[in-house]
mmCIF file of C-alpha atoms in Angstrom:
data_model
loop_
_atom_site.group_PDB
_atom_site.id
_atom_site.type_symbol
_atom_site.label_atom_id
_atom_site.label_comp_id
_atom_site.label_asym_id
_atom_site.label_seq_id
_atom_site.Cartn_x
_atom_site.Cartn_y
_atom_site.Cartn_z
ATOM 1 C CA MET H 1 233.841 -29.465 21.437
ATOM 2 C CA LEU H 2 236.426 -32.123 20.583
ATOM 3 C CA LEU H 3 238.287 -32.237 17.649
ATOM 4 C CA ASP H 4 237.626 -35.345 15.425
ATOM 5 C CA LEU H 5 240.952 -36.673 14.458
ATOM 6 C CA SER H 6 240.899 -38.977 11.473
ATOM 7 C CA GLU H 7 243.057 -42.336 11.109
ATOM 8 C CA GLU H 8 245.133 -40.902 8.774
ATOM 9 C CA HIS H 9 245.457 -37.567 10.672
ATOM 10 C CA LYS H 10 246.756 -39.506 13.579
ATOM 11 C CA GLU H 11 249.225 -41.369 11.670
ATOM 12 C CA HIS H 12 250.859 -38.204 10.542
ATOM 13 C CA LEU H 13 250.991 -36.829 13.809
ATOM 14 C CA ALA H 14 252.595 -40.200 15.345
ATOM 15 C CA PHE H 15 255.927 -39.030 14.162
ATOM 16 C CA LEU H 16 256.008 -36.053 16.356
ATOM 17 C CA PRO H 17 256.838 -38.414 19.490
ATOM 18 C CA ARG H 18 260.013 -39.874 17.917
ATOM 19 C CA VAL H 19 261.639 -36.633 17.904
ATOM 20 C CA ASN H 20 262.658 -34.723 20.736
ATOM 21 C CA SER H 21 260.767 -31.486 21.766
ATOM 22 C CA SER H 22 262.895 -28.978 20.362
ATOM 23 C CA VAL H 23 262.375 -30.469 16.985
ATOM 24 C CA VAL H 24 258.783 -30.634 17.665
ATOM 25 C CA ALA H 25 258.833 -26.738 18.302
ATOM 26 C CA GLU H 26 260.601 -26.015 15.340
ATOM 27 C CA PHE H 27 258.143 -28.108 13.151
ATOM 28 C CA GLY H 28 255.563 -25.914 15.178
ATOM 29 C CA ARG H 29 257.323 -22.704 13.934
ATOM 30 C CA ILE H 30 257.432 -24.236 10.406
ATOM 31 C CA ALA H 31 253.969 -24.570 10.754
ATOM 32 C CA VAL H 32 253.018 -21.223 11.578
ATOM 33 C CA GLU H 33 255.595 -19.889 8.875
ATOM 34 C CA PHE H 34 253.770 -21.885 6.289
ATOM 35 C CA LEU H 35 250.262 -20.439 7.301
ATOM 36 C CA ARG H 36 251.615 -16.743 6.794
ATOM 37 C CA ARG H 37 253.753 -17.157 3.876
ATOM 38 C CA GLY H 38 252.801 -20.567 2.003
ATOM 39 C CA ALA H 39 254.495 -24.048 2.147
ATOM 40 C CA ASN H 40 258.140 -24.506 0.957
ATOM 41 C CA PRO H 41 259.055 -27.920 0.260
ATOM 42 C CA LYS H 42 262.935 -27.504 0.514
ATOM 43 C CA ILE H 43 262.601 -27.023 4.320
ATOM 44 C CA TYR H 44 260.973 -30.499 4.466
ATOM 45 C CA GLU H 45 264.124 -31.872 2.713
ATOM 46 C CA GLY H 46 266.652 -30.327 4.823
ATOM 47 C CA ALA H 47 264.705 -31.351 8.151
ATOM 48 C CA ALA H 48 264.460 -34.954 6.749
ATOM 49 C CA ARG H 49 267.920 -35.159 6.300
ATOM 50 C CA LYS H 50 269.230 -34.159 9.584
ATOM 51 C CA LEU H 51 266.763 -36.471 11.227
ATOM 52 C CA ASN H 52 267.271 -39.349 9.133
ATOM 53 C CA VAL H 53 263.928 -39.885 7.857
ATOM 54 C CA SER H 54 262.128 -39.403 4.370
ATOM 55 C CA SER H 55 260.845 -36.127 3.632
ATOM 56 C CA GLU H 56 257.294 -37.144 3.210
ATOM 57 C CA THR H 57 257.323 -38.165 6.780
ATOM 58 C CA VAL H 58 258.489 -34.712 7.785
ATOM 59 C CA GLN H 59 255.770 -33.125 5.257
ATOM 60 C CA HIS H 60 253.050 -35.073 7.130
ATOM 61 C CA GLY H 61 254.340 -34.522 10.420
ATOM 62 C CA VAL H 62 254.296 -30.778 9.818
ATOM 63 C CA GLU H 63 250.948 -30.794 7.682
ATOM 64 C CA GLY H 64 249.287 -32.807 10.707
ATOM 65 C CA LEU H 65 250.338 -30.174 13.074
ATOM 66 C CA ILE H 66 248.889 -27.215 10.830
ATOM 67 C CA TYR H 67 245.888 -29.133 10.711
ATOM 68 C CA LEU H 68 245.632 -29.522 14.091
ATOM 69 C CA LEU H 69 246.285 -26.028 14.769
ATOM 70 C CA THR H 70 244.041 -24.569 12.468
ATOM 71 C CA GLU H 71 241.016 -26.511 13.331
ATOM 72 C CA SER H 72 241.280 -25.972 16.911
ATOM 73 C CA SER H 73 241.946 -22.159 16.137
ATOM 74 C CA LYS H 74 238.614 -22.241 13.660
ATOM 75 C CA LEU H 75 236.495 -23.801 16.291
ATOM 76 C CA MET H 76 237.985 -21.726 18.997
ATOM 77 C CA ILE H 77 237.945 -24.788 21.449
ATOM 78 C CA SER H 78 239.165 -24.308 24.839
ATOM 79 C CA GLU H 79 242.165 -25.529 26.620
ATOM 80 C CA LEU H 80 240.559 -28.016 28.272
ATOM 81 C CA ASP H 81 238.730 -29.664 24.970
ATOM 82 C CA PHE H 82 242.105 -29.362 23.101
ATOM 83 C CA GLN H 83 244.149 -31.042 25.874
ATOM 84 C CA ASP H 84 241.335 -33.954 25.612
ATOM 85 C CA SER H 85 241.451 -34.076 21.835
ATOM 86 C CA VAL H 86 245.107 -34.475 21.729
ATOM 87 C CA PHE H 87 245.008 -37.045 24.651
ATOM 88 C CA VAL H 88 243.606 -40.021 22.245
ATOM 89 C CA LEU H 89 247.122 -39.131 20.551
ATOM 90 C CA GLY H 90 248.845 -41.226 23.243
ATOM 91 C CA PHE H 91 251.453 -38.502 23.572
ATOM 92 C CA SER H 92 253.805 -37.839 26.689
ATOM 93 C CA GLU H 93 252.557 -35.292 28.815
ATOM 94 C CA GLU H 94 255.092 -33.002 27.947
ATOM 95 C CA LEU H 95 254.653 -33.433 24.639
ATOM 96 C CA ASN H 96 251.043 -32.561 25.218
ATOM 97 C CA LYS H 97 251.958 -29.263 27.409
ATOM 98 C CA LEU H 98 253.763 -28.234 24.406
ATOM 99 C CA LEU H 99 251.389 -28.611 21.817
ATOM 100 C CA LEU H 100 248.730 -26.838 24.210
ATOM 101 C CA GLN H 101 250.843 -24.032 24.600
ATOM 102 C CA PHE H 102 251.782 -23.597 21.047
ATOM 103 C CA TYR H 103 247.893 -23.564 20.472
ATOM 104 C CA LEU H 104 247.437 -20.927 22.952
ATOM 105 C CA ASP H 105 250.022 -18.480 21.466
ATOM 106 C CA ASN H 106 249.372 -18.847 18.062
ATOM 107 C CA ARG H 107 245.688 -18.875 18.098
ATOM 108 C CA LYS H 108 245.031 -15.172 17.588
ATOM 109 C CA GLU H 109 247.105 -15.012 14.713
ATOM 110 C CA ILE H 110 246.024 -18.072 12.954
ATOM 111 C CA ARG H 111 242.329 -16.947 13.449
ATOM 112 C CA THR H 112 243.382 -13.679 11.534
ATOM 113 C CA ILE H 113 245.032 -15.210 8.497
ATOM 114 C CA LEU H 114 241.658 -17.777 8.572
ATOM 115 C CA SER H 115 239.641 -14.641 8.583
ATOM 116 C CA GLU H 116 241.346 -13.683 5.316
ATOM 117 C CA LEU H 117 240.123 -16.812 3.577
ATOM 118 C CA ALA H 118 236.528 -15.860 3.973
ATOM 119 C CA PRO H 119 234.497 -14.737 0.755
ATOM 120 C CA ASP H 120 235.906 -11.685 0.031
ATOM 121 C CA LEU H 121 234.581 -8.337 -0.734
ATOM 122 C CA PRO H 122 236.699 -5.221 -1.432
ATOM 123 C CA SER H 123 237.720 -3.908 2.146
ATOM 124 C CA TYR H 124 238.228 -0.638 3.149
ATOM 125 C CA HIS H 125 241.613 0.418 3.528
ATOM 126 C CA SER H 126 241.849 4.552 3.722
ATOM 127 C CA LEU H 127 240.659 7.610 2.108
ATOM 128 C CA GLU H 128 242.251 10.768 0.817
ATOM 129 C CA TRP H 129 240.364 13.931 -0.106
ATOM 130 C CA ARG H 130 240.769 17.432 -1.945
ATOM 131 C CA LEU H 131 239.051 20.408 -2.384
ATOM 132 C CA ASP H 132 238.228 22.012 -5.845
ATOM 133 C CA VAL H 133 236.690 24.528 -7.396
ATOM 134 C CA GLN H 134 235.787 24.277 -10.935
ATOM 135 C CA LEU H 135 236.167 27.808 -12.357
ATOM 136 C CA ALA H 136 235.426 27.316 -16.364
ATOM 137 C CA SER H 137 234.781 24.730 -18.733
ATOM 138 C CA ARG H 138 234.550 24.415 -22.558
ATOM 139 C CA SER H 139 230.966 24.905 -22.461
ATOM 140 C CA LEU H 140 230.794 27.515 -19.765
ATOM 141 C CA ARG H 141 232.840 30.287 -18.473
ATOM 142 C CA GLN H 142 233.009 32.081 -14.941
ATOM 143 C CA GLN H 143 232.009 29.275 -12.594
ATOM 144 C CA ILE H 144 232.455 28.751 -9.179
ATOM 145 C CA LYS H 145 231.416 25.036 -8.652
ATOM 146 C CA PRO H 146 233.046 23.553 -5.366
ATOM 147 C CA SER H 147 233.291 19.848 -5.595
ATOM 148 C CA VAL H 148 235.334 17.212 -3.203
ATOM 149 C CA THR H 149 237.712 14.811 -5.048
ATOM 150 C CA ILE H 150 238.257 11.264 -3.051
ATOM 151 C CA LYS H 151 240.547 8.742 -3.456
ATOM 152 C CA LEU H 152 239.216 5.663 -1.878
ATOM 153 C CA HIS H 153 241.873 2.648 -1.232
ATOM 154 C CA LEU H 154 240.321 -0.531 -0.871
ATOM 155 C CA ASN H 155 241.977 -4.102 -0.405
ATOM 156 C CA GLN H 156 240.895 -6.887 -2.153
ATOM 157 C CA ASN H 157 242.668 -10.333 -2.162
ATOM 158 C CA GLY H 158 245.784 -8.642 -1.013
ATOM 159 C CA ASP H 159 245.865 -6.264 -3.747
ATOM 160 C CA ARG H 160 245.534 -2.781 -3.375
ATOM 161 C CA ASN H 161 242.694 -1.077 -5.282
ATOM 162 C CA THR H 162 242.105 2.612 -5.698
ATOM 163 C CA LYS H 163 238.866 4.487 -6.821
ATOM 164 C CA VAL H 164 239.147 8.226 -7.553
ATOM 165 C CA LEU H 165 235.661 9.529 -7.259
ATOM 166 C CA GLN H 166 234.340 13.228 -6.915
ATOM 167 C CA THR H 167 230.843 14.611 -5.115
ATOM 168 C CA ASP H 168 229.302 18.020 -4.616
ATOM 169 C CA PRO H 169 229.191 19.545 -1.212
ATOM 170 C CA ALA H 170 225.164 18.785 -0.548
ATOM 171 C CA THR H 171 226.236 15.020 -1.162
ATOM 172 C CA LEU H 172 228.863 15.059 0.934
ATOM 173 C CA MET H 173 226.795 16.252 3.849
ATOM 174 C CA HIS H 174 224.269 13.377 3.133
ATOM 175 C CA LEU H 175 226.886 10.836 2.720
ATOM 176 C CA VAL H 176 228.352 11.858 6.400
ATOM 177 C CA GLN H 177 224.763 12.204 7.815
ATOM 178 C CA GLN H 178 223.848 8.426 6.313
ATOM 179 C CA LEU H 179 226.954 7.261 7.536
ATOM 180 C CA GLU H 180 226.657 8.452 10.919
ATOM 181 C CA GLN H 181 223.510 6.725 11.470
ATOM 182 C CA ALA H 182 224.900 3.376 10.396
ATOM 183 C CA LEU H 183 227.355 3.716 13.073
ATOM 184 C CA GLU H 184 224.633 5.050 15.348
ATOM 185 C CA GLU H 185 222.970 1.439 15.038
ATOM 186 C CA MET H 186 225.607 -0.771 16.924
ATOM 187 C CA LYS H 187 224.447 1.183 19.902
ATOM 188 C CA THR H 188 221.126 0.971 19.721
ATOM 189 C CA ASN H 189 218.923 -1.599 21.991
ATOM 190 C CA HIS H 190 218.187 -3.850 19.388
ATOM 191 C CA CYS H 191 222.006 -4.362 18.235
ATOM 192 C CA ARG H 192 222.673 -4.505 21.938
ATOM 193 C CA ARG H 193 220.040 -7.306 22.529
ATOM 194 C CA VAL H 194 221.455 -9.378 19.375
ATOM 195 C CA VAL H 195 224.813 -9.295 20.632
ATOM 196 C CA ARG H 196 224.255 -10.288 23.747
ATOM 197 C CA SER H 197 222.012 -13.262 22.954
ATOM 198 C CA ILE H 198 224.315 -14.538 20.716
ATOM 199 C CA LYS H 199 227.433 -15.966 22.312
ATOM 200 C CA MET I 1 232.317 36.271 -28.935
ATOM 201 C CA GLU I 2 233.232 34.500 -32.342
ATOM 202 C CA LEU I 3 230.633 33.455 -34.657
ATOM 203 C CA SER I 4 230.950 32.349 -38.301
ATOM 204 C CA GLU I 5 229.654 34.112 -41.026
ATOM 205 C CA SER I 6 226.820 32.031 -41.624
ATOM 206 C CA VAL I 7 225.366 32.424 -38.069
ATOM 207 C CA GLN I 8 226.113 36.032 -38.342
ATOM 208 C CA LYS I 9 224.236 36.496 -41.401
ATOM 209 C CA GLY I 10 221.368 34.279 -40.209
ATOM 210 C CA PHE I 11 221.077 36.117 -37.261
ATOM 211 C CA GLN I 12 220.940 39.709 -39.168
ATOM 212 C CA ARG I 13 217.961 38.320 -41.197
ATOM 213 C CA LEU I 14 215.923 38.013 -38.161
ATOM 214 C CA ALA I 15 216.397 41.584 -37.506
ATOM 215 C CA ASP I 16 214.460 42.323 -40.905
ATOM 216 C CA PRO I 17 210.894 42.874 -40.722
ATOM 217 C CA GLY I 18 210.577 42.079 -44.335
ATOM 218 C CA SER I 19 211.738 38.478 -43.699
ATOM 219 C CA PHE I 20 210.050 37.820 -40.062
ATOM 220 C CA ASP I 21 207.351 40.167 -38.852
ATOM 221 C CA SER I 22 206.951 40.781 -35.015
ATOM 222 C CA ASN I 23 204.960 37.567 -34.533
ATOM 223 C CA ALA I 24 207.339 35.401 -36.472
ATOM 224 C CA PHE I 25 210.199 36.652 -34.845
ATOM 225 C CA THR I 26 208.784 35.899 -31.340
ATOM 226 C CA LEU I 27 207.807 32.408 -32.596
ATOM 227 C CA LEU I 28 211.305 31.726 -33.893
ATOM 228 C CA LEU I 29 212.915 32.960 -30.695
ATOM 229 C CA ARG I 30 210.854 30.752 -28.483
ATOM 230 C CA ALA I 31 211.512 27.800 -30.756
ATOM 231 C CA ALA I 32 215.262 28.359 -30.661
ATOM 232 C CA PHE I 33 215.279 28.294 -26.819
ATOM 233 C CA GLN I 34 212.866 25.454 -26.969
ATOM 234 C CA SER I 35 215.088 23.225 -28.961
ATOM 235 C CA LEU I 36 218.202 23.872 -26.567
ATOM 236 C CA LEU I 37 216.347 23.500 -23.639
ATOM 237 C CA ASP I 38 213.615 21.253 -23.881
ATOM 238 C CA ALA I 39 214.757 17.588 -23.826
ATOM 239 C CA GLN I 40 211.546 16.493 -25.889
ATOM 240 C CA ALA I 41 212.164 18.916 -28.626
ATOM 241 C CA ASP I 42 212.353 18.050 -32.066
ATOM 242 C CA GLU I 43 212.135 19.431 -35.456
ATOM 243 C CA ALA I 44 208.236 19.804 -35.045
ATOM 244 C CA VAL I 45 209.280 23.375 -32.793
ATOM 245 C CA LEU I 46 209.031 25.025 -36.501
ATOM 246 C CA ASP I 47 205.685 23.823 -37.209
ATOM 247 C CA HIS I 48 203.831 26.522 -36.176
ATOM 248 C CA PRO I 49 200.914 27.865 -38.836
ATOM 249 C CA ASP I 50 202.408 31.377 -38.549
ATOM 250 C CA LEU I 51 205.765 30.520 -39.613
ATOM 251 C CA LYS I 52 204.385 28.644 -42.638
ATOM 252 C CA HIS I 53 204.724 31.282 -45.181
ATOM 253 C CA ILE I 54 208.566 31.626 -44.548
ATOM 254 C CA ASP I 55 210.911 29.815 -46.847
ATOM 255 C CA PRO I 56 211.881 26.588 -44.896
ATOM 256 C CA VAL I 57 215.818 26.704 -45.831
ATOM 257 C CA VAL I 58 215.549 30.375 -44.451
ATOM 258 C CA LEU I 59 213.884 29.228 -41.550
ATOM 259 C CA LYS I 60 216.242 26.495 -40.490
ATOM 260 C CA HIS I 61 219.274 28.782 -41.164
ATOM 261 C CA CYS I 62 217.861 31.523 -38.833
ATOM 262 C CA HIS I 63 216.720 28.919 -36.110
ATOM 263 C CA THR I 64 220.035 27.643 -36.103
ATOM 264 C CA ALA I 65 221.662 31.025 -36.079
ATOM 265 C CA ALA I 66 219.701 31.964 -33.197
ATOM 266 C CA ALA I 67 220.244 28.725 -31.159
ATOM 267 C CA THR I 68 224.024 29.180 -31.838
ATOM 268 C CA TYR I 69 224.263 32.802 -30.577
ATOM 269 C CA ILE I 70 222.079 31.653 -27.761
ATOM 270 C CA LEU I 71 224.632 29.379 -26.768
ATOM 271 C CA GLU I 72 227.699 31.681 -27.153
ATOM 272 C CA ALA I 73 226.079 34.162 -25.124
ATOM 273 C CA GLY I 74 225.170 31.479 -22.286
ATOM 274 C CA LYS I 75 228.804 30.112 -22.361
ATOM 275 C CA GLN I 76 230.028 33.652 -22.039
ATOM 276 C CA ARG I 77 227.930 34.660 -19.662
ATOM 277 C CA ALA I 78 226.867 37.539 -21.319
ATOM 278 C CA ASP I 79 224.853 40.364 -19.622
ATOM 279 C CA LYS I 80 222.470 42.680 -20.978
ATOM 280 C CA SER I 81 224.533 45.177 -22.268
ATOM 281 C CA THR I 82 226.500 42.738 -24.042
ATOM 282 C CA LEU I 83 223.456 41.379 -25.773
ATOM 283 C CA SER I 84 222.259 44.800 -26.403
ATOM 284 C CA THR I 85 225.557 45.898 -28.262
ATOM 285 C CA TYR I 86 225.655 42.974 -30.480
ATOM 286 C CA LEU I 87 221.887 43.120 -31.410
ATOM 287 C CA GLU I 88 222.016 46.474 -32.105
ATOM 288 C CA ASP I 89 225.261 45.861 -34.459
ATOM 289 C CA CYS I 90 222.983 43.377 -36.220
ATOM 290 C CA LYS I 91 220.097 46.119 -36.578
ATOM 291 C CA PHE I 92 217.617 44.972 -34.585
ATOM 292 C CA ASP I 93 214.921 47.453 -33.384
ATOM 293 C CA ARG I 94 214.555 48.456 -30.210
ATOM 294 C CA GLU I 95 211.664 46.296 -29.876
ATOM 295 C CA ARG I 96 212.888 43.045 -30.629
ATOM 296 C CA ILE I 97 216.164 43.830 -28.766
ATOM 297 C CA GLU I 98 213.929 44.144 -25.598
ATOM 298 C CA LEU I 99 211.954 40.727 -26.539
ATOM 299 C CA PHE I 100 215.282 38.974 -27.094
ATOM 300 C CA CYS I 101 216.717 40.116 -23.664
ATOM 301 C CA THR I 102 213.455 39.251 -21.865
ATOM 302 C CA GLU I 103 213.395 35.761 -23.200
ATOM 303 C CA TYR I 104 217.045 35.375 -22.615
ATOM 304 C CA GLN I 105 216.792 36.332 -19.131
ATOM 305 C CA ASN I 106 213.775 33.906 -18.452
ATOM 306 C CA ASN I 107 215.813 30.914 -19.768
ATOM 307 C CA LYS I 108 219.220 32.125 -18.376
ATOM 308 C CA ASP I 109 219.483 29.397 -15.281
ATOM 309 C CA SER I 110 218.113 26.650 -17.265
ATOM 310 C CA LEU I 111 221.000 27.339 -20.012
ATOM 311 C CA GLU I 112 223.498 27.907 -17.527
ATOM 312 C CA ILE I 113 222.632 24.455 -16.096
ATOM 313 C CA LEU I 114 222.362 22.979 -19.124
ATOM 314 C CA LEU I 115 225.983 24.213 -20.509
ATOM 315 C CA GLY I 116 227.583 23.360 -16.863
ATOM 316 C CA SER I 117 226.582 20.037 -16.973
ATOM 317 C CA ILE I 118 228.202 19.387 -20.593
ATOM 318 C CA GLY I 119 231.844 18.322 -20.061
ATOM 319 C CA ARG I 120 234.000 15.510 -18.323
ATOM 320 C CA SER I 121 234.342 14.671 -14.897
ATOM 321 C CA LEU I 122 235.085 11.847 -12.584
ATOM 322 C CA PRO I 123 232.710 9.427 -11.398
ATOM 323 C CA HIS I 124 230.368 11.280 -9.212
ATOM 324 C CA ILE I 125 228.849 10.007 -5.895
ATOM 325 C CA THR I 126 225.435 10.493 -5.703
ATOM 326 C CA ASP I 127 224.360 8.560 -3.015
ATOM 327 C CA VAL I 128 225.239 5.781 -0.201
ATOM 328 C CA SER I 129 223.540 2.735 1.243
ATOM 329 C CA TRP I 130 224.838 0.583 4.195
ATOM 330 C CA ARG I 131 224.041 -2.698 5.639
ATOM 331 C CA LEU I 132 225.060 -3.604 9.221
ATOM 332 C CA GLU I 133 225.645 -7.625 10.046
ATOM 333 C CA TYR I 134 226.796 -9.580 12.922
ATOM 334 C CA GLN I 135 229.216 -11.900 11.655
ATOM 335 C CA ILE I 136 228.933 -15.269 13.455
ATOM 336 C CA LYS I 137 230.950 -17.662 11.314
ATOM 337 C CA THR I 138 232.544 -18.534 8.383
ATOM 338 C CA SER I 139 233.545 -21.904 6.493
ATOM 339 C CA GLN I 140 237.098 -20.907 7.899
ATOM 340 C CA LEU I 141 236.396 -19.358 11.126
ATOM 341 C CA HIS I 142 233.897 -20.023 14.106
ATOM 342 C CA LYS I 143 232.556 -17.933 16.969
ATOM 343 C CA MET I 144 233.462 -14.626 15.075
ATOM 344 C CA TYR I 145 231.159 -12.348 16.976
ATOM 345 C CA ARG I 146 232.119 -9.188 15.296
ATOM 346 C CA PRO I 147 230.000 -6.355 13.636
ATOM 347 C CA ALA I 148 230.611 -5.538 9.966
ATOM 348 C CA TYR I 149 229.445 -3.106 7.414
ATOM 349 C CA LEU I 150 228.802 -3.320 4.011
ATOM 350 C CA VAL I 151 228.908 0.109 2.153
ATOM 351 C CA THR I 152 227.687 0.615 -1.297
ATOM 352 C CA LEU I 153 228.459 3.861 -3.215
ATOM 353 C CA ASN I 154 225.975 5.019 -6.108
ATOM 354 C CA VAL I 155 228.062 6.607 -8.561
ATOM 355 C CA GLU I 156 227.361 8.281 -12.027
ATOM 356 C CA ASN I 157 229.647 8.618 -14.772
ATOM 357 C CA THR I 158 228.588 11.709 -16.850
ATOM 358 C CA ASP I 159 229.843 10.181 -20.423
ATOM 359 C CA SER I 160 228.937 6.533 -20.581
ATOM 360 C CA GLN I 161 225.624 7.263 -18.427
ATOM 361 C CA SER I 162 226.570 4.347 -16.620
ATOM 362 C CA HIS I 163 225.657 3.513 -13.193
ATOM 363 C CA PRO I 164 228.527 1.555 -11.411
ATOM 364 C CA GLU I 165 228.304 0.786 -7.939
ATOM 365 C CA ILE I 166 231.257 0.422 -5.852
ATOM 366 C CA SER I 167 230.651 -1.651 -2.767
ATOM 367 C CA PHE I 168 233.400 -2.516 -0.038
ATOM 368 C CA SER I 169 233.069 -3.840 3.413
ATOM 369 C CA CYS I 170 234.727 -2.402 6.659
ATOM 370 C CA ASN I 171 234.333 -3.213 10.408
ATOM 371 C CA MET I 172 233.565 -0.552 13.030
ATOM 372 C CA GLU I 173 236.926 1.039 13.352
ATOM 373 C CA GLN I 174 237.419 1.703 9.767
ATOM 374 C CA LEU I 175 234.196 3.376 9.375
ATOM 375 C CA GLN I 176 234.519 5.749 12.058
ATOM 376 C CA ASP I 177 237.871 6.724 10.057
ATOM 377 C CA LEU I 178 235.758 6.869 6.955
ATOM 378 C CA VAL I 179 233.524 9.111 8.383
ATOM 379 C CA GLY I 180 235.962 11.362 10.186
ATOM 380 C CA LYS I 181 237.651 11.993 6.823
ATOM 381 C CA LEU I 182 234.631 12.878 5.413
ATOM 382 C CA LYS I 183 233.706 14.958 8.093
ATOM 383 C CA ASP I 184 236.861 17.001 7.769
ATOM 384 C CA ALA I 185 236.462 17.411 4.133
ATOM 385 C CA SER I 186 232.738 18.867 5.051
ATOM 386 C CA LYS I 187 234.002 21.161 7.555
ATOM 387 C CA SER I 188 236.774 22.214 5.518
ATOM 388 C CA LEU I 189 234.361 23.130 2.630
ATOM 389 C CA GLU I 190 232.148 25.170 5.036
ATOM 390 C CA ARG I 191 235.289 27.008 5.796
ATOM 391 C CA ALA I 192 236.360 27.485 2.412
ATOM 392 C CA THR I 193 233.075 28.918 1.235
ATOM 393 C CA GLN I 194 232.567 31.586 3.838
ATOM 394 C CA PHE I 195 234.369 34.038 1.988
#
């Protein structure tokens, strides 16, 4: 599958051949850093001064690079397809090689970052548990009531969410049994067939 | 066991054959247990023809006293000898003491369940449901090809009677971690309860 680059996009990327490869590599590094941490406009200004161009040009160049990398990573395009897609930009072979290497080196991490953008349900982080025995309450003395207190740590949108819950021994066994069945499901023939056929 | 004077007086009145004959005593005693343990019970428990001849104020007072005593006894896990001693002190005759103890014994388990269920506790997990899906793509990421689980815990809140749900997603490793930890807890529980 080839990337479809818009005219505007191609224009932005046209800045790259005008600088030497170490600058392109630096832009690439900035691009990935922006994906990790978010954009920092001050960097554009510093680079613009050094290269003697407008900061807008630098910004477009970096953003063009970001878009190129994220689209390629999202679609998981092959090496060949990436090379062919970039070919239309008319860059030098050296620059093409550099871009390809950059794509391959950072693809995995970029995909991880992109996966965090999906519609988000709280996701499991970890679980702590504690055994308790209730001995008495205001309304009933002399009890022996075992229970399990659970601290469930969930992640959502980068925030940690903690729930403190309790359950009784019978329900605990039931939970284990049900969730073990859930794990077993992936090993069934049905699921294996589905996984094999969707590729 | 600490009972107010009003309760003690009401209870002592039940011992008096002049106020309550055998039949009335039995009926009132059963009514007291019923009021406490039967969720559908209301004031009509005292609407029995054989109780009509008793002054309603007295009836209500003694019914309340009996119910209060039953709750106290239940709370303190009173045994037969404790009950007998108190009833003797209130001047109940042998027959009424036996009757009370029998009724109490019959209802003891339900009473203890009721008392045990009163009180605050953490949200209680009652059930779990799960969904296994195979993720193919999202708007941000194509060609994903990985299994994912959605787990929902059904939770009950004792005081608010609400049933919130806690849902979260996890991958295979995370679910294995979760199940592993719950299994540890379960095994520890088994070991601890084998004293």
